[in-house]
Short mmCIF file of C-alpha atoms and ligand atoms in Angstrom, two decimals:
data_model
loop_
_atom_site.label_atom_id
_atom_site.label_comp_id
_atom_site.label_asym_id
_atom_site.label_seq_id
_atom_site.Cartn_x
_atom_site.Cartn_y
_atom_site.Cartn_z
CA UNK L 234 -0.01 0.00 -0.19
CA UNK L 235 1.65 3.34 -1.03
CA UNK L 236 1.31 5.33 2.03
CA UNK L 237 2.56 8.86 2.68
CA UNK L 238 5.53 7.39 4.48
CA UNK L 239 6.01 4.14 2.68
CA UNK L 240 9.73 3.82 3.28
CA UNK L 241 9.07 3.61 7.13
CA UNK L 242 7.34 0.63 9.04
CA UNK L 243 3.72 -0.01 7.89
CA UNK L 244 1.26 2.44 8.90
CA UNK L 245 -1.70 0.30 8.27
CA UNK L 246 -2.76 -3.28 8.49
CA UNK L 247 -5.42 -5.84 7.48
CA UNK L 248 -7.34 -7.38 10.33
CA UNK L 249 -10.58 -9.32 11.27
CA UNK L 250 -12.93 -6.67 12.58
CA UNK L 251 -15.74 -8.14 14.74
CA UNK L 252 -18.96 -8.56 12.95
CA UNK L 253 -17.59 -6.80 9.84
CA UNK L 254 -15.27 -9.31 8.04
CA UNK L 255 -11.96 -8.06 7.28
CA UNK L 256 -11.01 -4.51 7.56
CA UNK L 257 -8.15 -1.92 7.85
CA UNK L 258 -6.54 -0.73 10.98
CA UNK L 259 -4.17 2.07 11.70
CA UNK L 260 -0.63 1.21 13.11
CA UNK L 261 0.17 4.74 13.93
CA UNK L 262 -1.61 8.16 14.57
CA UNK L 263 -2.87 10.27 11.60
CA UNK L 264 -3.72 13.89 11.86
CA UNK L 265 -6.89 15.38 10.08
CA UNK L 266 -6.12 15.96 6.42
CA UNK L 267 -3.13 13.49 6.34
CA UNK L 268 -3.00 11.08 3.38
CA UNK L 269 -3.06 7.45 4.90
CA UNK L 270 -2.57 5.83 1.53
CA UNK L 271 -3.10 6.07 -2.33
CA UNK L 272 -4.15 3.28 -4.60
CA UNK L 273 -4.10 3.19 -8.45
CA UNK L 274 -7.20 1.80 -10.04
CA UNK L 275 -6.87 -2.10 -10.76
CA UNK L 276 -9.04 -1.11 -13.75
CA UNK L 277 -11.36 1.49 -14.61
CA UNK L 278 -13.92 2.57 -17.25
CA UNK L 279 -14.84 6.08 -18.30
CA UNK L 280 -18.59 6.71 -18.61
CA UNK L 281 -20.06 6.94 -22.03
CA UNK L 282 -21.32 10.59 -21.48
CA UNK L 283 -17.84 11.98 -20.92
CA UNK L 284 -16.22 10.55 -23.94
CA UNK L 285 -14.51 13.30 -25.66
CA UNK L 286 -14.19 15.41 -22.42
CA UNK L 287 -11.80 12.97 -20.69
CA UNK L 288 -8.91 10.75 -21.67
CA UNK L 289 -10.29 7.17 -21.55
CA UNK L 290 -6.96 5.98 -19.98
CA UNK L 291 -5.99 8.55 -17.22
CA UNK L 292 -9.31 10.39 -16.98
CA UNK L 293 -7.61 13.72 -17.45
CA UNK L 294 -10.01 16.58 -18.60
CA UNK L 295 -8.43 18.33 -21.47
CA UNK L 296 -9.50 20.25 -24.90
CA UNK L 297 -8.22 18.59 -28.15
CA UNK L 298 -7.95 14.89 -27.10
CA UNK L 299 -7.05 12.77 -29.83
CA UNK L 300 -9.62 10.32 -31.19
CA UNK L 301 -9.23 6.46 -31.71
CA UNK L 302 -8.92 6.09 -35.54
CA UNK L 303 -10.89 2.94 -35.46
CA UNK L 304 -14.02 3.25 -33.46
CA UNK L 305 -13.72 7.30 -33.27
CA UNK L 306 -15.46 7.07 -29.96
CA UNK L 307 -12.56 6.78 -27.47
CA UNK L 308 -10.27 9.91 -26.92
CA UNK L 309 -6.75 10.10 -25.50
CA UNK L 310 -4.07 12.77 -24.26
CA UNK L 311 -1.61 11.17 -26.43
CA UNK L 312 -0.24 8.06 -28.05
CA UNK L 313 1.26 6.91 -24.73
CA UNK L 314 -2.27 7.05 -23.06
CA UNK L 315 -3.75 5.34 -26.14
CA UNK L 316 -1.24 2.47 -26.12
CA UNK L 317 -1.71 1.91 -22.35
CA UNK L 318 -5.24 1.52 -22.65
CA UNK L 319 -5.32 -0.52 -25.86
CA UNK L 320 -5.38 -4.01 -24.14
CA UNK L 321 -8.62 -3.07 -22.49
CA UNK L 322 -10.05 -0.68 -25.08
CA UNK L 323 -9.60 -3.42 -27.95
CA UNK L 324 -12.44 -5.20 -25.96
CA UNK L 325 -14.95 -2.54 -27.14
CA UNK L 326 -13.32 -0.73 -30.15
CA UNK L 327 -14.45 -3.19 -32.94
CA UNK L 328 -17.63 -4.21 -31.07
CA UNK L 329 -18.65 -0.49 -31.09
CA UNK L 330 -18.16 -0.43 -34.79
CA UNK L 331 -20.15 -3.67 -35.51
CA UNK L 332 -23.05 -2.80 -33.03
CA UNK L 333 -23.39 0.95 -33.88
CA UNK L 334 -26.14 2.54 -32.14
CA UNK L 335 -27.11 -0.79 -30.51
CA UNK L 336 -23.71 -1.00 -28.37
CA UNK L 337 -25.18 -0.31 -24.93
CA UNK L 338 -23.69 -2.42 -22.12
CA UNK L 339 -24.01 -1.12 -18.60
CA UNK L 340 -20.98 0.41 -16.86
CA UNK L 341 -20.85 -2.69 -14.52
CA UNK L 342 -20.65 -5.08 -17.62
CA UNK L 343 -18.06 -2.88 -19.20
CA UNK L 344 -16.04 -2.77 -15.84
CA UNK L 345 -16.32 -6.61 -15.46
CA UNK L 346 -15.29 -7.15 -18.89
CA UNK L 347 -12.04 -5.21 -18.12
CA UNK L 348 -11.43 -7.02 -14.88
CA UNK L 349 -11.56 -10.45 -16.80
CA UNK L 350 -9.12 -9.19 -19.41
CA UNK L 351 -6.86 -7.93 -16.75
CA UNK L 352 -6.78 -11.16 -14.75
CA UNK L 353 -5.63 -12.85 -18.05
CA UNK L 354 -2.82 -10.14 -18.61
CA UNK L 355 -1.69 -9.69 -15.19
CA UNK L 356 -2.40 -12.78 -13.07
CA UNK L 357 -0.08 -11.95 -10.31
CA UNK L 358 -0.83 -9.56 -7.43
CA UNK L 359 -0.86 -5.93 -8.58
CA UNK L 360 0.22 -2.78 -6.82
CA UNK L 361 -3.50 -1.89 -6.01
CA UNK L 362 -3.81 -5.22 -3.97
CA UNK L 363 -1.22 -4.87 -1.44
CA UNK L 364 -3.64 -5.94 1.49
CA UNK L 365 -6.68 -7.27 -0.42
CA UNK L 366 -6.55 -9.01 -3.85
CA UNK L 367 -9.52 -9.04 -6.05
CA UNK L 368 -10.00 -12.75 -5.97
CA UNK L 369 -10.59 -12.39 -2.23
CA UNK L 370 -13.51 -9.89 -2.61
CA UNK L 371 -16.58 -10.61 -0.75
CA UNK L 372 -19.41 -11.64 -3.18
CA UNK L 373 -22.27 -12.41 -0.66
CA UNK L 374 -23.24 -15.18 -3.00
CA UNK L 375 -25.31 -16.86 -0.33
CA UNK L 376 -27.41 -13.82 0.35
CA UNK L 377 -28.39 -13.09 -3.33
CA UNK L 378 -32.09 -13.49 -3.68
CA UNK L 379 -33.88 -14.36 -6.84
CA UNK L 380 -34.24 -10.92 -8.14
CA UNK L 381 -30.59 -10.08 -7.64
CA UNK L 382 -29.55 -13.37 -9.28
CA UNK L 383 -31.83 -12.60 -12.32
CA UNK L 384 -30.10 -9.13 -12.54
CA UNK L 385 -26.73 -10.79 -12.53
CA UNK L 386 -27.67 -13.34 -15.20
CA UNK L 387 -28.79 -10.33 -17.43
CA UNK L 388 -25.34 -8.73 -16.92
CA UNK L 389 -23.84 -12.20 -17.92
CA UNK L 390 -25.80 -12.17 -21.02
CA UNK L 391 -24.83 -8.81 -22.07
CA UNK L 392 -21.34 -9.64 -21.19
CA UNK L 393 -21.57 -12.50 -23.72
CA UNK L 394 -23.47 -10.38 -26.34
CA UNK L 395 -21.20 -7.42 -26.42
CA UNK L 396 -17.79 -8.81 -25.61
CA UNK L 397 -17.62 -12.27 -27.39
CA UNK L 398 -14.33 -11.33 -29.08
CA UNK L 399 -11.07 -11.18 -27.20
CA UNK L 400 -12.35 -12.57 -23.92
CA UNK L 401 -12.11 -16.03 -22.56
CA UNK L 402 -15.06 -16.38 -20.07
CA UNK L 403 -14.89 -18.00 -16.88
CA UNK L 404 -17.99 -20.47 -16.45
CA UNK L 405 -21.44 -19.15 -15.28
CA UNK L 406 -20.88 -19.84 -11.72
CA UNK L 407 -17.69 -17.96 -11.50
CA UNK L 408 -19.33 -15.09 -13.45
CA UNK L 409 -22.02 -14.92 -10.92
CA UNK L 410 -19.36 -14.72 -8.05
CA UNK L 411 -17.53 -11.96 -10.02
CA UNK L 412 -20.65 -9.72 -10.55
CA UNK L 413 -21.53 -10.26 -6.96
CA UNK L 414 -17.99 -9.07 -6.09
CA UNK L 415 -18.01 -6.03 -8.30
CA UNK L 416 -21.48 -4.95 -6.98
CA UNK L 417 -20.05 -5.09 -3.45
CA UNK L 418 -16.47 -3.59 -4.02
CA UNK L 419 -16.77 -1.39 -7.03
CA UNK L 420 -16.30 2.37 -6.84
CA UNK L 421 -17.82 5.08 -8.78
CA UNK L 422 -15.40 8.05 -9.54
CA UNK L 423 -16.76 11.49 -9.50
CA UNK L 424 -15.07 14.88 -10.34
CA UNK L 425 -14.62 17.88 -8.20
CA UNK L 426 -18.24 18.92 -8.97
CA UNK L 427 -19.37 15.41 -8.01
CA UNK L 428 -20.56 14.56 -11.56
CA UNK L 429 -20.02 10.86 -12.41
CA UNK L 430 -16.94 10.13 -14.45
CA UNK L 431 -16.83 6.40 -14.42
CA UNK L 432 -16.30 3.23 -12.41
CA UNK L 433 -13.43 1.49 -11.00
CA UNK L 434 -11.90 -1.28 -8.78
CA UNK L 435 -9.56 -0.14 -5.93
CA UNK L 436 -8.84 -3.49 -4.01
CA UNK L 437 -7.01 -2.15 -1.05
CA UNK L 438 -9.67 0.88 -0.76
CA UNK L 439 -12.32 -1.96 -0.61
CA UNK L 440 -10.96 -3.38 2.37
CA UNK L 441 -12.33 -0.54 4.47
CA UNK L 442 -15.54 -1.04 6.16
CA UNK L 443 -18.34 1.51 6.41
CA UNK L 444 -19.33 3.91 9.00
CA UNK L 445 -21.81 6.70 9.05
CA UNK L 446 -19.15 8.75 11.16
CA UNK L 447 -16.43 7.92 8.82
CA UNK L 448 -12.68 8.81 9.94
CA UNK L 449 -11.56 8.89 6.19
CA UNK L 450 -12.76 10.06 2.93
CA UNK L 451 -11.75 8.79 -0.67
CA UNK L 452 -10.93 11.40 -3.32
CA UNK L 453 -9.63 10.81 -6.75
CA UNK L 454 -6.74 12.29 -8.58
CA UNK L 455 -7.21 10.97 -12.25
CA UNK L 456 -7.51 7.22 -11.78
CA UNK L 457 -5.72 7.01 -8.41
CA UNK L 458 -7.80 6.85 -5.16
CA UNK L 459 -6.58 8.78 -2.20
CA UNK L 460 -7.60 8.11 1.35
CA UNK L 461 -7.33 10.98 3.84
CA UNK L 462 -8.24 11.42 7.54
CA UNK L 463 -11.19 13.70 8.30
CA UNK L 464 -10.88 12.74 12.09
CA UNK L 465 -7.88 12.28 14.27
CA UNK L 466 -7.01 8.43 13.89
CA UNK L 467 -5.13 6.80 16.78
CA UNK L 468 -2.85 3.73 16.48
CA UNK L 469 -5.26 0.75 16.83
CA UNK L 470 -8.26 2.47 15.36
CA UNK L 471 -10.24 0.75 12.54
CA UNK L 472 -10.36 2.88 9.20
CA UNK L 473 -13.83 3.65 8.21
CA UNK L 474 -15.11 5.18 5.11
CA UNK L 475 -18.75 5.96 4.05
CA UNK L 476 -20.25 4.00 1.32
CA UNK L 477 -23.21 6.13 0.75
CA UNK L 478 -24.47 9.73 0.99
CA UNK L 479 -24.48 10.72 4.54
CA UNK L 480 -27.58 13.12 3.84
CA UNK L 481 -29.96 10.54 3.67
CA UNK L 482 -31.79 9.77 7.09
CA UNK L 483 -30.80 6.97 9.23
CA UNK L 484 -33.48 4.49 8.05
CA UNK L 485 -32.97 5.33 4.38
CA UNK L 486 -29.07 4.79 4.82
CA UNK L 487 -29.59 1.45 6.30
CA UNK L 488 -32.12 0.43 3.72
CA UNK L 489 -29.58 1.03 1.00
CA UNK L 490 -26.58 -0.56 2.89
CA UNK L 491 -28.73 -3.72 3.35
CA UNK L 492 -29.83 -3.80 -0.22
CA UNK L 493 -26.38 -3.28 -1.72
CA UNK L 494 -23.87 -4.39 0.88
CA UNK L 495 -25.90 -6.77 3.18
CA UNK L 496 -25.57 -5.26 6.57
CA UNK L 497 -27.01 -3.02 8.95
CA UNK L 498 -24.84 -0.36 10.39
CA UNK L 499 -24.06 -0.10 14.07
CA UNK L 500 -22.03 3.02 14.26
CA UNK L 501 -22.39 5.64 16.73
CA UNK L 502 -24.80 7.74 14.65
CA UNK L 503 -27.17 4.86 13.68
CA UNK L 504 -27.17 3.67 17.34
CA UNK L 505 -27.80 7.14 18.88
CA UNK L 506 -30.54 7.90 16.23
CA UNK L 507 -32.10 4.51 17.26
CA UNK L 508 -32.06 5.56 20.98
CA UNK L 509 -33.45 8.85 20.34
CA UNK L 510 -36.42 7.06 18.35
CA UNK L 511 -37.03 4.73 21.13
CA UNK L 512 -36.93 7.47 23.70
CA UNK L 513 -39.39 9.62 21.78
CA UNK L 514 -41.78 6.50 21.32
CA UNK L 515 -41.45 5.48 24.82
CA UNK L 516 -42.02 9.14 26.06
CA UNK L 517 -45.01 9.53 23.75
CA UNK L 518 -46.44 6.20 24.96
CA UNK L 519 -45.98 7.62 28.61
CA UNK L 520 -47.97 10.63 27.95
CA UNK L 521 -50.50 8.54 26.03
CA UNK L 522 -50.93 6.22 28.83
CA UNK L 523 -51.33 9.12 31.47
CA UNK L 524 -53.99 10.63 29.06
CA UNK L 525 -55.93 7.40 28.76
CA UNK L 526 -55.49 6.65 32.43
CA UNK L 527 -57.34 9.86 33.16
CA UNK L 528 -60.35 8.73 31.28
CA UNK L 529 -60.52 5.08 31.57
CA UNK L 530 -60.25 2.34 34.09
CA UNK L 531 -56.74 1.30 34.96
CA UNK L 532 -57.07 -2.27 33.47
CA UNK L 533 -57.93 -0.93 29.97
CA UNK L 534 -55.08 1.63 30.22
CA UNK L 535 -52.45 -0.98 31.26
CA UNK L 536 -53.62 -3.23 28.33
CA UNK L 537 -53.01 -0.37 25.85
CA UNK L 538 -49.86 0.63 27.28
CA UNK L 539 -48.63 -2.93 27.04
CA UNK L 540 -49.74 -3.30 23.60
CA UNK L 541 -48.18 -0.20 22.11
CA UNK L 542 -44.81 -0.52 24.15
CA UNK L 543 -44.20 -4.29 22.75
CA UNK L 544 -45.19 -3.36 19.10
CA UNK L 545 -42.82 -0.33 19.17
CA UNK L 546 -39.79 -2.62 20.26
CA UNK L 547 -40.73 -4.94 17.46
CA UNK L 548 -40.53 -2.09 14.90
CA UNK L 549 -37.47 -0.40 16.24
C1 LIG I 296 -16.20 -3.33 0.44
S1 LIG I 296 -16.38 -4.73 1.50
C2 LIG I 296 -15.42 -4.23 3.01
C3 LIG I 296 -14.44 -5.32 3.31
C4 LIG I 296 -15.19 -6.70 3.88
N1 LIG I 296 -15.37 -6.51 5.23
C5 LIG I 296 -14.36 -7.77 3.51
O1 LIG I 296 -13.99 -8.65 4.41
O2 LIG I 296 -13.94 -8.08 2.43
C6 LIG I 296 -18.07 -4.44 1.90
C7 LIG I 296 -18.49 -5.64 3.11
O3 LIG I 296 -18.02 -5.45 4.20
C8 LIG I 296 -18.98 -5.81 5.25
N2 LIG I 296 -19.12 -4.45 6.11
C9 LIG I 296 -18.60 -3.25 5.64
N3 LIG I 296 -19.05 -2.34 6.59
C10 LIG I 296 -19.70 -3.06 7.64
C11 LIG I 296 -20.37 -2.54 8.65
N4 LIG I 296 -20.22 -1.42 9.28
N5 LIG I 296 -21.07 -3.56 9.52
C12 LIG I 296 -20.90 -4.79 9.20
N6 LIG I 296 -20.35 -5.28 8.01
C13 LIG I 296 -19.73 -4.30 7.17
C14 LIG I 296 -20.17 -6.12 4.57
O4 LIG I 296 -20.30 -7.49 4.57
C15 LIG I 296 -20.08 -5.47 3.12
O5 LIG I 296 -20.80 -6.07 2.23
ZN1 LIG I 297 -4.43 10.37 -20.73
ZN1 LIG I 298 -11.39 2.55 -30.59
ZN1 LIG I 299 -24.25 4.29 10.72
#
């Protein structure tokens, strides 16, 4: 992992985080704003809408990019960027010419095609996989319901349809695992104005678990992810990032985390909000009980109180 002081003893380690699987932990103190580590993309794909604005290889935004002479749809800074991207762009270059307007694989399918190609050309561990290799990614295969499996099968069909040339496909079972891994560990890249630029795989960054009170944020310099402290981090602290927009309310956040990542968050923010909700409900029930007790017999009031409190504890 390329940390800010990579020549010294390691600053971060992989560990088993109780209830969260593997995680990343600090071995020394980090100040707010400090770079913990950076991770080049294992592979990435520029979103179709940004073609012509950004280089397909390094994501640099420039005027006057040079166009791929074959497909005329991919743009590059220079010949170096074009050459570097060719082993992956060739998966799409001729297919885009053949399919024309009908070439429309999803970004997940495009990214997965690049992973399969890269695994063939770079079978060993890459510099993006110092602590977590792509083959170790969590897939949550056992938790995929029929709807999710169907979506993955659609992606597999699209992969076969649009990328039949140049790719040696793994078998269907391995592809289901791979799409499960991409869904759970893939990143979207945004520019400074938060508009979507593309999707990527950053294995070491994917080692970090989620918290709604994160101590780091991930930003991007071209196709390199940078992880910086947004809170003081002490040696021994787990490193947490946020997987989702923190502006969503607690319940919404957890619905999204359960749907995409198969867990419910137990961070301070989520637990405190739950406690506040429990407190408000219990307090309201207490007032309701006193109100009812004024008008009805004790027996009925006790029954109502019991009924409401037990139902509220079920729903919390
Ligand atoms: C990108 S991976 C993070 C690394 C993962 N722990 C591993 O062992 O590969 C995302 C997965 O980590 C787990 N995870 C992340 N944050 C969590 C949290 N706050 N509580 C429980 N599980 C969490 C979930 O299984 C989630 O699908
Ligand atoms: Zn470039
Ligand atoms: Zn091309
Ligand atoms: Zn939370």
